[in-house]
Coordinates of C-alpha atoms (C1' of nucleotides) in Angstrom, one line a residue:
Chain Y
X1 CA 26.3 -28.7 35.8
X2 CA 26.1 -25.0 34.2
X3 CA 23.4 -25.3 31.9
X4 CA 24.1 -21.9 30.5
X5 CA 27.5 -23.0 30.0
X6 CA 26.2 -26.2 28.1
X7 CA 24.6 -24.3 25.9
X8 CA 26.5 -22.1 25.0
X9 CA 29.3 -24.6 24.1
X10 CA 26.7 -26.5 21.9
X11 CA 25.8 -23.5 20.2
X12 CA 29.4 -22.6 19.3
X13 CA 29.9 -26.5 17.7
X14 CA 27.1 -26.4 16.2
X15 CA 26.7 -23.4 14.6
X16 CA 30.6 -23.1 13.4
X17 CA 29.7 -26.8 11.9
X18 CA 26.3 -25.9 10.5
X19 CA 26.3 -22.3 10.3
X20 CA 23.5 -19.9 12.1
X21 CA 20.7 -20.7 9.8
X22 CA 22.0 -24.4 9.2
X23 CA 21.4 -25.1 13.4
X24 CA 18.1 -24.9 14.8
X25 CA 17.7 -23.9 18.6
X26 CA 16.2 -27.5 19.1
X27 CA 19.1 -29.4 18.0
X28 CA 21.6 -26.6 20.3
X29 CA 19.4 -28.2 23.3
X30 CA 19.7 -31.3 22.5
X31 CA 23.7 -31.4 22.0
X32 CA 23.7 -29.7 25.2
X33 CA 21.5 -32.4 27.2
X34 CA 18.6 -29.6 28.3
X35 CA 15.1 -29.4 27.3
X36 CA 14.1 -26.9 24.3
X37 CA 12.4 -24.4 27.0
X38 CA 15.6 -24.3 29.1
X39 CA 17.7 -22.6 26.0
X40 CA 15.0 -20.2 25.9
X41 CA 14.9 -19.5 29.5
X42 CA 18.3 -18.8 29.3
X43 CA 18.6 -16.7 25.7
X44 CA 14.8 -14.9 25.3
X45 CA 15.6 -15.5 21.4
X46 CA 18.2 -17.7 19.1
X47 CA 19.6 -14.2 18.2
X48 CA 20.2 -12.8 22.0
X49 CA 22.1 -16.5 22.4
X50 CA 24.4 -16.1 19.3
X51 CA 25.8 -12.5 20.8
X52 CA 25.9 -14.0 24.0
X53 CA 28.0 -16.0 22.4
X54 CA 30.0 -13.6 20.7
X55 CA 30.7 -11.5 24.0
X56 CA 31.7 -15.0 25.9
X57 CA 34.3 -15.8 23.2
X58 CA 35.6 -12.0 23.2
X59 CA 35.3 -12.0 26.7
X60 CA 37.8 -14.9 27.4
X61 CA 40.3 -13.7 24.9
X62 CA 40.4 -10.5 25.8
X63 CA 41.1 -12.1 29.2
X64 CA 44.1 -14.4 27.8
X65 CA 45.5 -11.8 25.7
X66 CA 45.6 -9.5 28.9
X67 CA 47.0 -11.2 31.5
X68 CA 51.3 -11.1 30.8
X69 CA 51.1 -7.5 30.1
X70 CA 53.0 -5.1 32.4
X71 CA 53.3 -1.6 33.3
X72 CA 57.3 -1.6 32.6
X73 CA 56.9 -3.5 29.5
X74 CA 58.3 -1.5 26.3
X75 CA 56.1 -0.6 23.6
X76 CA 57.3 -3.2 21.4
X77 CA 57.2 -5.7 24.4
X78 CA 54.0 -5.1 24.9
X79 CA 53.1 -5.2 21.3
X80 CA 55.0 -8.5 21.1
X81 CA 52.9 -10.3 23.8
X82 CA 49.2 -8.7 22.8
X83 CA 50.2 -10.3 19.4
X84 CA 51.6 -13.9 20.6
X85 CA 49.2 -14.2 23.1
X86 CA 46.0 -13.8 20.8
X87 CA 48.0 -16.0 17.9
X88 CA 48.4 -18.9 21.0
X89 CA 45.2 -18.3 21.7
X90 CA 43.9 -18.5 18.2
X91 CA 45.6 -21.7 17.9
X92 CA 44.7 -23.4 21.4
X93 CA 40.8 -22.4 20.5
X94 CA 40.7 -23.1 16.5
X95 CA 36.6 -22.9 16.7
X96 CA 36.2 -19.9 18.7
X97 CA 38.8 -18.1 16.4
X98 CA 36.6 -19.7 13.3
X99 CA 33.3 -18.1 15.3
X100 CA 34.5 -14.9 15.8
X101 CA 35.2 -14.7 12.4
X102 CA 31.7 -15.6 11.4
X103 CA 30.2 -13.6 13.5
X104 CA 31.8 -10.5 12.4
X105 CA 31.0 -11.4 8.9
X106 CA 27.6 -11.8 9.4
X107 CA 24.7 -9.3 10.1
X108 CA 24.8 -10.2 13.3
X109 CA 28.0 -7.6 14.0
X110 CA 25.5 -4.9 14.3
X111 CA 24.2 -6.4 17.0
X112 CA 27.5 -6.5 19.4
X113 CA 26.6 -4.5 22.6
X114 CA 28.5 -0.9 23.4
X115 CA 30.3 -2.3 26.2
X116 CA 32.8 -4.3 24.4
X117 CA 33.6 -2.1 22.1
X118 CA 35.7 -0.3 24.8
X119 CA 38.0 -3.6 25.0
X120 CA 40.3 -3.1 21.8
X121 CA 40.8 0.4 23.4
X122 CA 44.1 -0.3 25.2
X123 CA 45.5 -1.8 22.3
X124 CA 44.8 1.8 19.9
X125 CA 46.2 3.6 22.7
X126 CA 49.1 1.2 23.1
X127 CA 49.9 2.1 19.3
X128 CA 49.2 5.9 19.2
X129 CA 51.9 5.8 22.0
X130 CA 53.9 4.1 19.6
X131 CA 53.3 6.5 17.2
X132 CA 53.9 9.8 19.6
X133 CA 57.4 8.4 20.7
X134 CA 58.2 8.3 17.0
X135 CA 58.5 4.2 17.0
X136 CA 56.0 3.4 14.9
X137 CA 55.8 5.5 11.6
X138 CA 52.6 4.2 10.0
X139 CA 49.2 6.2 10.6
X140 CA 46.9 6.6 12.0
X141 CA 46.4 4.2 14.6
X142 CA 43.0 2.4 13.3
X143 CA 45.1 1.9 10.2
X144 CA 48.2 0.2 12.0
X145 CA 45.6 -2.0 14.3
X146 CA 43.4 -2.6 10.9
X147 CA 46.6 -4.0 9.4
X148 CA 48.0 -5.9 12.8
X149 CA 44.4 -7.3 13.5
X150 CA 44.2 -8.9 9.8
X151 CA 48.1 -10.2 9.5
X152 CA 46.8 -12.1 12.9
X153 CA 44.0 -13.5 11.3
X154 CA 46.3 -14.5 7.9
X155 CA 49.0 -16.4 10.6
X156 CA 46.4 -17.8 12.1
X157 CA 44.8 -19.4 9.3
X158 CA 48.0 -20.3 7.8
X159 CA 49.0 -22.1 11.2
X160 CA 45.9 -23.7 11.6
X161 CA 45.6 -25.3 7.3
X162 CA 49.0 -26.3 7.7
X163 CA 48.8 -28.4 10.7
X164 CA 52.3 -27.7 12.3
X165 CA 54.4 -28.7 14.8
X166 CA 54.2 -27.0 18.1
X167 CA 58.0 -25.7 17.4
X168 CA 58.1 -25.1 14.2
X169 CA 54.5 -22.9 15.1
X170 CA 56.3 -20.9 18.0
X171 CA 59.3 -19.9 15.7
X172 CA 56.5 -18.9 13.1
X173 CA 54.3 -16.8 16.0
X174 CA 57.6 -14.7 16.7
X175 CA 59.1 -14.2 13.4
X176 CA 55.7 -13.4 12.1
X177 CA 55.7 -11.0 14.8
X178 CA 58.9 -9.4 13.8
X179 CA 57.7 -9.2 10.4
X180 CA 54.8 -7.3 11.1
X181 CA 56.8 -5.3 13.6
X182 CA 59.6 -4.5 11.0
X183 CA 56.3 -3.1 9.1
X184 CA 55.1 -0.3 10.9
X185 CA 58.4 0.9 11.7
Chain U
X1 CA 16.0 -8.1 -19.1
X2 CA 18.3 -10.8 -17.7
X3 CA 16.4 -12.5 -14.9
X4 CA 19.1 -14.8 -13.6
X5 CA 21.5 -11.7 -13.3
X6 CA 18.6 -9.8 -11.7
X7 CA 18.2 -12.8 -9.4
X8 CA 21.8 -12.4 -8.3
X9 CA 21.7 -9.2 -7.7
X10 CA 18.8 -9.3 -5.3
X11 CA 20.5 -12.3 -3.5
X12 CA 23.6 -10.2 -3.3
X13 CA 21.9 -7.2 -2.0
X14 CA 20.1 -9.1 0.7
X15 CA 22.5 -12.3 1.8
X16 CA 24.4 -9.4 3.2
X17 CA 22.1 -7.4 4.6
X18 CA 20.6 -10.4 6.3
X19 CA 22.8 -13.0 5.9
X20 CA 21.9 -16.4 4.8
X21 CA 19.7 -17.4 7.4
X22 CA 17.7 -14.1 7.3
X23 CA 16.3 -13.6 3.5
X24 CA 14.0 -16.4 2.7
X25 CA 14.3 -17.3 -1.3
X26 CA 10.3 -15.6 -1.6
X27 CA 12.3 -12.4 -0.7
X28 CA 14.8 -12.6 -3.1
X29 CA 12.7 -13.3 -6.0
X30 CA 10.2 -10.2 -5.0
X31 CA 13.3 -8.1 -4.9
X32 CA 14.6 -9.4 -8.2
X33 CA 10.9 -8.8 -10.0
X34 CA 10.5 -12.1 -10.7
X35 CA 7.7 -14.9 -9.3
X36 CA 8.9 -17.6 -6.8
X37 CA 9.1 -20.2 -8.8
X38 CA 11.4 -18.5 -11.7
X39 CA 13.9 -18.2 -9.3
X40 CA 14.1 -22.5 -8.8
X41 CA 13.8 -22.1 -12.4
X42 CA 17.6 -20.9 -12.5
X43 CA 18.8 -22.4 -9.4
X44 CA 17.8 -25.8 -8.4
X45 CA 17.7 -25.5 -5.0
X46 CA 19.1 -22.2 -2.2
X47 CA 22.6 -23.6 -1.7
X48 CA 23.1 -23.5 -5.5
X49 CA 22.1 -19.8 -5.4
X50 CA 24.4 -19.0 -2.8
X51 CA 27.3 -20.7 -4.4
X52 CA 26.6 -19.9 -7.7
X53 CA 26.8 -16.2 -6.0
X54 CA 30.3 -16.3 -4.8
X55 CA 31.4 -18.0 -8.2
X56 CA 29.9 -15.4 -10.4
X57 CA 31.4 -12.5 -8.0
X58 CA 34.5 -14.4 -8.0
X59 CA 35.0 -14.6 -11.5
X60 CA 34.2 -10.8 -11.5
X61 CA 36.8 -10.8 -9.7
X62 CA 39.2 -12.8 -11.3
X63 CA 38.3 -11.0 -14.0
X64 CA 39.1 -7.3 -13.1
X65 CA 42.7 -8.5 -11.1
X66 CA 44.0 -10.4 -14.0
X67 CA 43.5 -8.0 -16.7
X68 CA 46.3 -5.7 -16.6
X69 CA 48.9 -7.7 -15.9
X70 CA 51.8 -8.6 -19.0
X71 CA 54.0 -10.9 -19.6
X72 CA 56.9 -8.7 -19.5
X73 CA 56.3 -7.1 -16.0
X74 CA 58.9 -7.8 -13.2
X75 CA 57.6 -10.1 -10.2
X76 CA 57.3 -6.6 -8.6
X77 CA 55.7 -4.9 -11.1
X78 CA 53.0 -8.3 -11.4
X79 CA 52.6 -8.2 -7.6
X80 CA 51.5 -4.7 -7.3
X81 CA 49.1 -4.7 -10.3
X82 CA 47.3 -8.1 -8.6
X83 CA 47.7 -6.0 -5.5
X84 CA 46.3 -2.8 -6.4
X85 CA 43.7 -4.1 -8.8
X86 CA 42.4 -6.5 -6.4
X87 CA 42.2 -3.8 -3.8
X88 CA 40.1 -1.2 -6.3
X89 CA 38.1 -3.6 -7.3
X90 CA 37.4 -4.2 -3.6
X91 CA 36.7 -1.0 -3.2
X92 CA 34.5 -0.3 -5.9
X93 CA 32.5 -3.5 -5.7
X94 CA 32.0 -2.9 -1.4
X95 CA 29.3 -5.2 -1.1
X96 CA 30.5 -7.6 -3.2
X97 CA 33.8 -7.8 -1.6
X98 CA 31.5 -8.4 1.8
X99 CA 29.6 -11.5 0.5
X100 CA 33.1 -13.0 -0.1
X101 CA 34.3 -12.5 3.1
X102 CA 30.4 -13.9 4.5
X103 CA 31.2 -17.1 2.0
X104 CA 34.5 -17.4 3.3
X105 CA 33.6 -17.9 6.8
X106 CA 30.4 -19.9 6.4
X107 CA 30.1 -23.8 6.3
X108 CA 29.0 -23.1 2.6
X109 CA 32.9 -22.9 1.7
X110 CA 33.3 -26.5 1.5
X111 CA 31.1 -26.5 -1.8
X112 CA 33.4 -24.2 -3.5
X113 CA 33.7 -25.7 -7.1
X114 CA 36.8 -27.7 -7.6
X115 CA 37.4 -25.1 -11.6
X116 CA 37.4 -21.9 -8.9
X117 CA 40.7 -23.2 -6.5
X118 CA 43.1 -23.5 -9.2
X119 CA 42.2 -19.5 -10.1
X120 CA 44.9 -18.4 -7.7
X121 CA 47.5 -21.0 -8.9
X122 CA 48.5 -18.1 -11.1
X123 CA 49.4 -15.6 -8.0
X124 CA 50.8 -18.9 -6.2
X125 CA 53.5 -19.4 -8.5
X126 CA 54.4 -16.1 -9.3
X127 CA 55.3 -15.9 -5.4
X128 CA 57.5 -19.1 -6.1
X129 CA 59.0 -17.6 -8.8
X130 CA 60.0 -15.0 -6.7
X131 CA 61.6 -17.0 -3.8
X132 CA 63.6 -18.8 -6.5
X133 CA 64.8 -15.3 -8.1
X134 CA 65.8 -14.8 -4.1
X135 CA 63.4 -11.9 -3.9
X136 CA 61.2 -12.7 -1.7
X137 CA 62.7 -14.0 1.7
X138 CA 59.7 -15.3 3.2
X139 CA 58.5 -18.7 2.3
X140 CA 56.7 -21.4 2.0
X141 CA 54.8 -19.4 -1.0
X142 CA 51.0 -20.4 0.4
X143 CA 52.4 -18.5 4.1
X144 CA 53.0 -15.6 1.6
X145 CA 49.9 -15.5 0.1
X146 CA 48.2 -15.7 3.2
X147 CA 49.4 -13.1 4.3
X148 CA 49.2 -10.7 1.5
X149 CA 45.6 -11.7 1.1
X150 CA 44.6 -11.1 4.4
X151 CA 46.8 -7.7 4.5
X152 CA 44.4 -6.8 1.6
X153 CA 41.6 -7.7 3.9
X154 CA 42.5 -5.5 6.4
X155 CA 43.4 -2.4 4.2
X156 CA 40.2 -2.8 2.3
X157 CA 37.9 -2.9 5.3
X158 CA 39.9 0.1 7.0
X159 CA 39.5 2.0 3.4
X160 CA 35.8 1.4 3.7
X161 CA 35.4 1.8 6.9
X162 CA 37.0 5.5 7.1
X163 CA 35.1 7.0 3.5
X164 CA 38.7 8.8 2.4
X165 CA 38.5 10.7 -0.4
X166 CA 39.6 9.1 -3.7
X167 CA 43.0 10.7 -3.8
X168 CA 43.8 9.4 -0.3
X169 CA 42.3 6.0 -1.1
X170 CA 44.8 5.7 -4.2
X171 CA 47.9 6.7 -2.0
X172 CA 47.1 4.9 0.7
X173 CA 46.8 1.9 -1.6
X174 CA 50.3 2.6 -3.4
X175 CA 51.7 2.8 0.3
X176 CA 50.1 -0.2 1.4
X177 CA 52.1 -2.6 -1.2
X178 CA 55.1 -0.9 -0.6
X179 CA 54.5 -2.0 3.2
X180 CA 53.7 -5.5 2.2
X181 CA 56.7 -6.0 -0.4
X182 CA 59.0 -4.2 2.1
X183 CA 57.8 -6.7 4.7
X184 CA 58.3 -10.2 2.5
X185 CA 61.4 -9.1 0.4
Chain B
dT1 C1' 4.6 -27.5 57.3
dT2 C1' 3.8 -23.7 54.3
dT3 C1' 5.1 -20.5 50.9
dA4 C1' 7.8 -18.6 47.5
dT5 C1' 11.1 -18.6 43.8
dG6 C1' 13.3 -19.9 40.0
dA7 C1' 14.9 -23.9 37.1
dT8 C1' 13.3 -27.4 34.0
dT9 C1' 10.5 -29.8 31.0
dG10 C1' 8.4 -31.1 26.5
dA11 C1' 4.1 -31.0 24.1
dC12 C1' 2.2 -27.5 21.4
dT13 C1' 1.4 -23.7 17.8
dA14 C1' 1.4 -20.2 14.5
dA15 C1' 4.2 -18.8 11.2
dT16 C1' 7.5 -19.5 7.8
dC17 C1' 10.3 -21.7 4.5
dA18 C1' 12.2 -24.2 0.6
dC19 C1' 10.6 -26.2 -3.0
dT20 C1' 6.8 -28.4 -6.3
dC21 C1' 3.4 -28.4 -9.7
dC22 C1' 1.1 -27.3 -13.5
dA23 C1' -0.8 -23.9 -16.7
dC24 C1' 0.4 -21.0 -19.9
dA25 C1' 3.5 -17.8 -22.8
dA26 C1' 7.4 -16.9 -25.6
dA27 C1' 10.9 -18.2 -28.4
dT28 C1' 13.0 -21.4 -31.5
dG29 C1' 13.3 -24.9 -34.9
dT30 C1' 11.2 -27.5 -38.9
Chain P
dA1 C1' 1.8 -23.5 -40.0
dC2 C1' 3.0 -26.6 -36.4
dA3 C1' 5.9 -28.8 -32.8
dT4 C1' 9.2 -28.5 -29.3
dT5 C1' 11.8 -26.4 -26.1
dT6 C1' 12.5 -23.0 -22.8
dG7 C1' 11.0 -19.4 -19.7
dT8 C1' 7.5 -17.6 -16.3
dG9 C1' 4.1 -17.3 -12.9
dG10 C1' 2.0 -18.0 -8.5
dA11 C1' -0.9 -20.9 -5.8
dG12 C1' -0.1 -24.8 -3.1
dT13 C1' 2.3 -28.2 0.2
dG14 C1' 4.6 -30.7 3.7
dA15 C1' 8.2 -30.1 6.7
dT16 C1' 10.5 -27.3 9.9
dT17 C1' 11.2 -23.6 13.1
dA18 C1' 11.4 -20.2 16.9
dG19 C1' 9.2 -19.4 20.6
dT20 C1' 5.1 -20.3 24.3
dC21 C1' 3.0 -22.3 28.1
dA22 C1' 1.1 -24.8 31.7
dA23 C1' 2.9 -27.9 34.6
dT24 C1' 6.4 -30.0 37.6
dC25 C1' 10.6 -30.2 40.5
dA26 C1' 14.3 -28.5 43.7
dT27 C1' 15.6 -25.5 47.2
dA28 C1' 15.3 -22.8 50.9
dA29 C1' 13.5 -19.3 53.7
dA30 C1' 9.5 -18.3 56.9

DNA sequence: TTTATGATTGACTAATCACTCCACAAATGT
DNA sequence: ACATTTGTGGAGTGATTAGTCAATCATAAA
């Protein structure tokens, strides 16, 4: 009964189906069962609703990717579940992963609000700690999480054309992960 | 003097500076010089405009990556010219290399011309040439070019992103194969 | 019961957009 | 010289769109 929740999940069919232009608000209210004046009491304009968006999706997997960590976890540990979680993740929620990556190829990136830009913080630190204790050997940090970031985006992609099965994915996540790991060090 | 190119242009300059959605085709021809009706003079309808975009930028492309390469280089020596060419051109061409990525992860990818796919069938089987020499480890051959291609992704965007100098770019970009061919062989 | 507040509606509008049409100009062929 | 094709312009058009608005409805506090 969340309207604003209705919507949202409309918009992110829709517009990963039809693309921003290729969906107009009208046809986001009616997939989500509201009138046209609800969306815009909830999103003042079709822009504000596709960051909203944006920050929703980022929101839940920075959430998910999150959660396992631990204080006691090694470096590479940690590493190791940031990277499995978001490639589950990826895989569990094939159009989010597909709207993220549309949105940050769009104009609309310019648009993402200061506050969750601090998010991929913990991860550059998580590296430059790597990098002070001499584990990892590549630098500087942007460049390792630049590089980590995109492989995650190739596995994913790969994972998702070829339509595997669940084990043969989850011996891919790891090794891939070892791979990249064997990389940067 | 060459309207259709001038066309192009403009359309390149502002698909990604407004994405799709956001430059109306009465923009595009006042930025190209030319009246409205030229540019449906040339291109039949939008969508043909923004395709024809991506095909013209990816021959470019094609183009610039495949012209050094001889028949007597090693798989290594191939690789790393396809590597390094595709990742100066990237730099050279920034906004170009932007609209491809915009393409890519638009709904307009599913009317990519059926003559562009087979254009990386040459870098496809010179990856399964390598597996059967036993050089590279990893396969299938499509999970390695994945992940090269979106390692050059990543590189690129970090390259761009930081404004090195030129002499930095060019050893980061030597390093950066090493990385990936240490990683796959 | 009254009053207040916010959610919800859908008809409405002003603007915009992709695309057409046709007149004319330039190039090209005969 | 003439005919035909090709390129060019820009006003015009019908459809579509984001966003508005006045009006209801639901809920609950006073």
């Amino acid at each position: 009964m969340d309207k604003q929740k209705d919507i949202l999940n409309a918009a992110l069919k829709l517009f990963t189906e039809f693309g921003f232009h290729g969906t107009p608000t009208s046809k986001i209210a009616q997939e989500a069962g509201v009138a046209n004046g609800t969306l815009f009491h909830y999103f003042k304009t079709k822009d504000e609703l596709i960051v909203a968006l944006y920050v929703d999706i980022k929101k839940q997997l920075g959430f998910c990717v999150a959660k396992d960590i631990q204080a006691e976890d090694s470096i590479k540990e940690t590493a190791r579940k940031y990277y499995v979680a978001a490639l589950h993740w990826g895989i569990d929620n094939e159009t989010e992963f597909r709207y993220i990556q549309q949105f940050l190829s769009s104009p609309y990136v310019s648009m993402i609000p200061a506050e969750l830009v601090e998010q991929s913080l913990a991860m550059i630190n998580m590296i430059k700690e790597g990098i002070k204790q001499k584990l990892i050997k590549v630098t500087p940090a942007e460049y390792v999480m630049s590089i980590i970031s995109s492989h995650l985006y190739g596995v994913n992609q790969y994972i998702n054309s070829q339509k595997l099965s669940s084990a043969k994915q989850k011996q891919l996540i790891n090794e891939s992960f070892e791979l990249v790991w064997k990389m940067i060090t």
